Every structure is written in C-alpha cells, then in structure tokens.
JSON list of C-alpha atoms in Angstrom, two decimals:
[
{"chain": "G", "resi": 1, "resn": "UNK", "atom": "CA", "xyz": [7.80, 1.01, 4.62]},
{"chain": "G", "resi": 2, "resn": "UNK", "atom": "CA", "xyz": [4.91, 0.81, 7.02]},
{"chain": "G", "resi": 3, "resn": "UNK", "atom": "CA", "xyz": [5.88, 0.56, 10.67]},
{"chain": "G", "resi": 4, "resn": "UNK", "atom": "CA", "xyz": [4.10, -1.21, 13.47]},
{"chain": "G", "resi": 5, "resn": "UNK", "atom": "CA", "xyz": [3.04, 2.20, 14.81]},
{"chain": "G", "resi": 6, "resn": "UNK", "atom": "CA", "xyz": [1.54, 3.12, 11.40]},
{"chain": "G", "resi": 7, "resn": "UNK", "atom": "CA", "xyz": [-0.38, -0.13, 11.29]},
{"chain": "G", "resi": 8, "resn": "UNK", "atom": "CA", "xyz": [-1.69, 0.28, 14.82]},
{"chain": "G", "resi": 9, "resn": "UNK", "atom": "CA", "xyz": [-2.79, 3.84, 14.01]},
{"chain": "G", "resi": 10, "resn": "UNK", "atom": "CA", "xyz": [-4.81, 2.68, 10.98]},
{"chain": "G", "resi": 11, "resn": "UNK", "atom": "CA", "xyz": [-6.42, -0.11, 13.00]},
{"chain": "G", "resi": 12, "resn": "UNK", "atom": "CA", "xyz": [-7.31, 2.24, 15.86]},
{"chain": "G", "resi": 13, "resn": "UNK", "atom": "CA", "xyz": [-8.67, 4.87, 13.43]},
{"chain": "G", "resi": 14, "resn": "UNK", "atom": "CA", "xyz": [-10.78, 2.20, 11.71]},
{"chain": "G", "resi": 15, "resn": "UNK", "atom": "CA", "xyz": [-12.43, 1.06, 14.94]},
{"chain": "G", "resi": 16, "resn": "UNK", "atom": "CA", "xyz": [-12.86, 4.49, 16.53]},
{"chain": "G", "resi": 17, "resn": "UNK", "atom": "CA", "xyz": [-14.46, 5.80, 13.31]},
{"chain": "G", "resi": 18, "resn": "UNK", "atom": "CA", "xyz": [-16.80, 2.78, 13.22]},
{"chain": "G", "resi": 19, "resn": "UNK", "atom": "CA", "xyz": [-17.84, 3.33, 16.83]},
{"chain": "G", "resi": 20, "resn": "UNK", "atom": "CA", "xyz": [-18.43, 7.05, 16.17]},
{"chain": "G", "resi": 21, "resn": "UNK", "atom": "CA", "xyz": [-20.28, 6.27, 12.91]},
{"chain": "G", "resi": 22, "resn": "UNK", "atom": "CA", "xyz": [-17.87, 8.61, 11.13]},
{"chain": "G", "resi": 23, "resn": "UNK", "atom": "CA", "xyz": [-18.12, 6.87, 7.77]},
{"chain": "G", "resi": 24, "resn": "UNK", "atom": "CA", "xyz": [-15.96, 9.43, 5.93]},
{"chain": "G", "resi": 25, "resn": "UNK", "atom": "CA", "xyz": [-13.00, 8.75, 8.23]},
{"chain": "G", "resi": 26, "resn": "UNK", "atom": "CA", "xyz": [-13.79, 5.03, 8.25]},
{"chain": "G", "resi": 27, "resn": "UNK", "atom": "CA", "xyz": [-13.59, 5.01, 4.43]},
{"chain": "G", "resi": 28, "resn": "UNK", "atom": "CA", "xyz": [-10.04, 6.43, 4.51]},
{"chain": "G", "resi": 29, "resn": "UNK", "atom": "CA", "xyz": [-8.83, 3.26, 6.23]},
{"chain": "G", "resi": 30, "resn": "UNK", "atom": "CA", "xyz": [-10.15, 0.91, 3.54]},
{"chain": "G", "resi": 31, "resn": "UNK", "atom": "CA", "xyz": [-8.57, -0.39, 0.36]},
{"chain": "G", "resi": 32, "resn": "UNK", "atom": "CA", "xyz": [-10.88, -0.20, -2.67]},
{"chain": "G", "resi": 33, "resn": "UNK", "atom": "CA", "xyz": [-10.73, -3.99, -2.97]},
{"chain": "G", "resi": 34, "resn": "UNK", "atom": "CA", "xyz": [-11.55, -4.73, 0.68]},
{"chain": "G", "resi": 35, "resn": "UNK", "atom": "CA", "xyz": [-12.93, -8.22, 1.31]},
{"chain": "G", "resi": 36, "resn": "UNK", "atom": "CA", "xyz": [-14.81, -8.88, 4.55]},
{"chain": "G", "resi": 37, "resn": "UNK", "atom": "CA", "xyz": [-15.55, -12.45, 5.61]},
{"chain": "G", "resi": 38, "resn": "UNK", "atom": "CA", "xyz": [-17.83, -13.43, 8.48]},
{"chain": "G", "resi": 39, "resn": "UNK", "atom": "CA", "xyz": [-17.64, -17.23, 8.54]},
{"chain": "G", "resi": 40, "resn": "UNK", "atom": "CA", "xyz": [-20.02, -17.49, 11.49]},
{"chain": "G", "resi": 41, "resn": "UNK", "atom": "CA", "xyz": [-22.89, -16.04, 9.41]},
{"chain": "G", "resi": 42, "resn": "UNK", "atom": "CA", "xyz": [-21.51, -17.00, 5.98]},
{"chain": "G", "resi": 43, "resn": "UNK", "atom": "CA", "xyz": [-21.50, -13.37, 4.87]},
{"chain": "G", "resi": 44, "resn": "UNK", "atom": "CA", "xyz": [-18.88, -12.09, 2.42]},
{"chain": "G", "resi": 45, "resn": "UNK", "atom": "CA", "xyz": [-18.70, -8.45, 1.35]},
{"chain": "G", "resi": 46, "resn": "UNK", "atom": "CA", "xyz": [-16.47, -7.38, -1.55]},
{"chain": "G", "resi": 47, "resn": "UNK", "atom": "CA", "xyz": [-15.46, -3.81, -2.32]},
{"chain": "G", "resi": 48, "resn": "UNK", "atom": "CA", "xyz": [-15.20, -0.57, -0.41]},
{"chain": "G", "resi": 49, "resn": "UNK", "atom": "CA", "xyz": [-18.67, 0.80, -1.23]},
{"chain": "G", "resi": 50, "resn": "UNK", "atom": "CA", "xyz": [-20.47, -2.41, -0.27]},
{"chain": "G", "resi": 51, "resn": "UNK", "atom": "CA", "xyz": [-18.47, -2.69, 2.93]},
{"chain": "G", "resi": 52, "resn": "UNK", "atom": "CA", "xyz": [-19.29, 0.92, 3.84]},
{"chain": "G", "resi": 53, "resn": "UNK", "atom": "CA", "xyz": [-22.97, 0.23, 3.19]},
{"chain": "G", "resi": 54, "resn": "UNK", "atom": "CA", "xyz": [-22.79, -2.98, 5.25]},
{"chain": "G", "resi": 55, "resn": "UNK", "atom": "CA", "xyz": [-21.56, -0.98, 8.24]},
{"chain": "G", "resi": 56, "resn": "UNK", "atom": "CA", "xyz": [-23.74, 2.11, 7.74]},
{"chain": "G", "resi": 57, "resn": "UNK", "atom": "CA", "xyz": [-26.88, -0.01, 7.62]},
{"chain": "G", "resi": 58, "resn": "UNK", "atom": "CA", "xyz": [-25.99, -2.45, 10.39]},
{"chain": "G", "resi": 59, "resn": "UNK", "atom": "CA", "xyz": [-29.17, -2.76, 12.48]},
{"chain": "G", "resi": 60, "resn": "UNK", "atom": "CA", "xyz": [-29.58, -1.86, 16.10]},
{"chain": "G", "resi": 61, "resn": "UNK", "atom": "CA", "xyz": [-27.72, 0.24, 18.58]},
{"chain": "G", "resi": 62, "resn": "UNK", "atom": "CA", "xyz": [-24.19, -1.13, 18.83]},
{"chain": "G", "resi": 63, "resn": "UNK", "atom": "CA", "xyz": [-20.89, 0.06, 20.24]},
{"chain": "G", "resi": 64, "resn": "UNK", "atom": "CA", "xyz": [-17.41, -1.34, 19.75]},
{"chain": "G", "resi": 65, "resn": "UNK", "atom": "CA", "xyz": [-14.26, -0.92, 21.79]},
{"chain": "G", "resi": 66, "resn": "UNK", "atom": "CA", "xyz": [-10.77, -2.17, 21.06]},
{"chain": "G", "resi": 67, "resn": "UNK", "atom": "CA", "xyz": [-9.31, -4.26, 23.85]},
{"chain": "G", "resi": 68, "resn": "UNK", "atom": "CA", "xyz": [-6.01, -5.13, 22.21]},
{"chain": "G", "resi": 69, "resn": "UNK", "atom": "CA", "xyz": [-4.08, -4.65, 18.97]},
{"chain": "G", "resi": 70, "resn": "UNK", "atom": "CA", "xyz": [-1.17, -6.92, 18.10]},
{"chain": "G", "resi": 71, "resn": "UNK", "atom": "CA", "xyz": [0.86, -5.98, 15.02]},
{"chain": "G", "resi": 72, "resn": "UNK", "atom": "CA", "xyz": [3.92, -7.60, 13.52]},
{"chain": "G", "resi": 73, "resn": "UNK", "atom": "CA", "xyz": [7.29, -5.84, 13.57]},
{"chain": "G", "resi": 74, "resn": "UNK", "atom": "CA", "xyz": [7.19, -5.05, 9.84]},
{"chain": "G", "resi": 75, "resn": "UNK", "atom": "CA", "xyz": [3.76, -3.42, 9.93]},
{"chain": "G", "resi": 76, "resn": "UNK", "atom": "CA", "xyz": [2.23, -5.96, 7.53]},
{"chain": "G", "resi": 77, "resn": "UNK", "atom": "CA", "xyz": [-0.48, -7.65, 9.57]},
{"chain": "G", "resi": 78, "resn": "UNK", "atom": "CA", "xyz": [-2.39, -7.34, 12.80]},
{"chain": "G", "resi": 79, "resn": "UNK", "atom": "CA", "xyz": [-4.91, -9.00, 15.04]},
{"chain": "G", "resi": 80, "resn": "UNK", "atom": "CA", "xyz": [-7.45, -7.06, 17.05]},
{"chain": "G", "resi": 81, "resn": "UNK", "atom": "CA", "xyz": [-9.55, -8.12, 20.00]},
{"chain": "G", "resi": 82, "resn": "UNK", "atom": "CA", "xyz": [-12.75, -6.11, 20.28]},
{"chain": "G", "resi": 83, "resn": "UNK", "atom": "CA", "xyz": [-15.85, -6.13, 22.40]},
{"chain": "G", "resi": 84, "resn": "UNK", "atom": "CA", "xyz": [-19.14, -5.24, 20.76]},
{"chain": "G", "resi": 85, "resn": "UNK", "atom": "CA", "xyz": [-22.09, -4.13, 22.84]},
{"chain": "G", "resi": 86, "resn": "UNK", "atom": "CA", "xyz": [-25.45, -4.73, 21.21]},
{"chain": "G", "resi": 87, "resn": "UNK", "atom": "CA", "xyz": [-28.26, -3.71, 23.52]},
{"chain": "G", "resi": 88, "resn": "UNK", "atom": "CA", "xyz": [-27.48, -5.44, 26.82]},
{"chain": "G", "resi": 89, "resn": "UNK", "atom": "CA", "xyz": [-25.34, -8.16, 25.22]},
{"chain": "G", "resi": 90, "resn": "UNK", "atom": "CA", "xyz": [-21.53, -8.04, 25.03]},
{"chain": "G", "resi": 91, "resn": "UNK", "atom": "CA", "xyz": [-19.85, -9.96, 22.22]},
{"chain": "G", "resi": 92, "resn": "UNK", "atom": "CA", "xyz": [-16.09, -10.54, 22.15]},
{"chain": "G", "resi": 93, "resn": "UNK", "atom": "CA", "xyz": [-14.47, -10.92, 18.73]},
{"chain": "G", "resi": 94, "resn": "UNK", "atom": "CA", "xyz": [-11.02, -11.38, 17.24]},
{"chain": "G", "resi": 95, "resn": "UNK", "atom": "CA", "xyz": [-10.26, -9.89, 13.83]},
{"chain": "G", "resi": 96, "resn": "UNK", "atom": "CA", "xyz": [-7.30, -11.01, 11.76]},
{"chain": "G", "resi": 97, "resn": "UNK", "atom": "CA", "xyz": [-6.11, -8.33, 9.35]},
{"chain": "G", "resi": 98, "resn": "UNK", "atom": "CA", "xyz": [-3.67, -9.68, 6.72]},
{"chain": "G", "resi": 99, "resn": "UNK", "atom": "CA", "xyz": [-2.40, -8.69, 4.21]},
{"chain": "G", "resi": 100, "resn": "UNK", "atom": "CA", "xyz": [-2.32, -4.95, 4.12]},
{"chain": "G", "resi": 101, "resn": "UNK", "atom": "CA", "xyz": [-2.87, -3.82, 0.56]},
{"chain": "G", "resi": 102, "resn": "UNK", "atom": "CA", "xyz": [-1.07, -0.75, -0.73]},
{"chain": "G", "resi": 103, "resn": "UNK", "atom": "CA", "xyz": [-3.62, 1.75, -1.97]},
{"chain": "G", "resi": 104, "resn": "UNK", "atom": "CA", "xyz": [-2.92, 3.75, -5.15]},
{"chain": "G", "resi": 105, "resn": "UNK", "atom": "CA", "xyz": [-2.30, 6.87, -3.05]},
{"chain": "G", "resi": 106, "resn": "UNK", "atom": "CA", "xyz": [0.64, 5.10, -1.43]},
{"chain": "G", "resi": 107, "resn": "UNK", "atom": "CA", "xyz": [-1.13, 4.85, 1.91]},
{"chain": "G", "resi": 108, "resn": "UNK", "atom": "CA", "xyz": [-2.18, 1.53, 3.29]},
{"chain": "G", "resi": 109, "resn": "UNK", "atom": "CA", "xyz": [-5.75, 0.52, 3.85]},
{"chain": "G", "resi": 110, "resn": "UNK", "atom": "CA", "xyz": [-7.48, -2.49, 5.25]},
{"chain": "G", "resi": 111, "resn": "UNK", "atom": "CA", "xyz": [-7.59, -5.02, 2.46]},
{"chain": "G", "resi": 112, "resn": "UNK", "atom": "CA", "xyz": [-8.85, -8.22, 4.05]},
{"chain": "G", "resi": 113, "resn": "UNK", "atom": "CA", "xyz": [-10.74, -8.70, 7.27]},
{"chain": "G", "resi": 114, "resn": "UNK", "atom": "CA", "xyz": [-11.73, -11.98, 8.78]},
{"chain": "G", "resi": 115, "resn": "UNK", "atom": "CA", "xyz": [-13.88, -11.86, 11.85]},
{"chain": "G", "resi": 116, "resn": "UNK", "atom": "CA", "xyz": [-14.11, -14.64, 14.42]},
{"chain": "G", "resi": 117, "resn": "UNK", "atom": "CA", "xyz": [-17.07, -14.20, 16.68]},
{"chain": "G", "resi": 118, "resn": "UNK", "atom": "CA", "xyz": [-19.81, -16.45, 17.95]},
{"chain": "G", "resi": 119, "resn": "UNK", "atom": "CA", "xyz": [-21.82, -18.44, 15.46]},
{"chain": "G", "resi": 120, "resn": "UNK", "atom": "CA", "xyz": [-24.96, -16.77, 14.36]},
{"chain": "G", "resi": 121, "resn": "UNK", "atom": "CA", "xyz": [-27.18, -15.84, 11.51]},
{"chain": "G", "resi": 122, "resn": "UNK", "atom": "CA", "xyz": [-27.29, -12.68, 9.47]},
{"chain": "G", "resi": 123, "resn": "UNK", "atom": "CA", "xyz": [-29.63, -10.05, 10.90]},
{"chain": "G", "resi": 124, "resn": "UNK", "atom": "CA", "xyz": [-32.90, -9.68, 8.94]},
{"chain": "G", "resi": 125, "resn": "UNK", "atom": "CA", "xyz": [-32.51, -7.52, 5.85]},
{"chain": "G", "resi": 126, "resn": "UNK", "atom": "CA", "xyz": [-28.76, -8.02, 5.53]},
{"chain": "G", "resi": 127, "resn": "UNK", "atom": "CA", "xyz": [-28.79, -10.10, 2.34]},
{"chain": "G", "resi": 128, "resn": "UNK", "atom": "CA", "xyz": [-29.27, -6.99, 0.19]},
{"chain": "G", "resi": 129, "resn": "UNK", "atom": "CA", "xyz": [-25.70, -5.78, 0.77]},
{"chain": "G", "resi": 130, "resn": "UNK", "atom": "CA", "xyz": [-23.91, -9.08, 0.33]}
]
C-alpha cells in the first residue's frame, strides 16, 4: 500500500526533476499510460514518451517550484500548487493528480495530470507533440 509519504516523495521527485531538466529521473515518476490535460490551451498528451518529449522541448527558459503538496491519507491522490517562472513572468498553477496508476514494476507513477493555470494558447511549434 502506498502511503501519503510515498505519494509526496513521487510528486516532489517529479517536480524537482522537471526543474533540473533531469529527464531520466523524471521518467521514473511516470506511468506508461500517462495522460496530461491542459484545458486552458486545449492540449492533451497521451503516453510516457510523448509526455517526456512535450517537457523536453518546452520552449523558453522556465523554472518551477513547488509551493504546497496535499495528499490524501491513503496515498491515492494529490494536489500540488506550483509557481512557474517564465522569463520575468510568474505563473501560479494547481495540478490535480488522481488516480495513481500502479506500474508493472509494482511502483506507482503519475498516471493522470490535470493542470489548472491561466487561459492561454499553445506556444508556437507545440502541435507536433500533441
């Protein structure tokens, strides 16, 4: 059974690896069938490899820091408040992370991400990875 501490550790690893651009570590936090929804830009990315590419190729100089992680007592779902810095602009976001999908190795990985940030449009060139 996954504990709240386990869930928090995966979430924190996910975001710290993203910020460091450590895509090998980042990949260890993902389920193969990850689905990433960005309703504000109408982007939807399916699958681990596409999601890795989406993040690797994200344009511009950006940073992300976790402000808060809230996880349920059974270690099944979480919500994360982050702050992205893109150039001089700071963008707050809340990410809902349910359900956690059991990976074949027995470890858990992020299976579904929904991001709630400001409305916007996809950056130029992004359609190729969707």
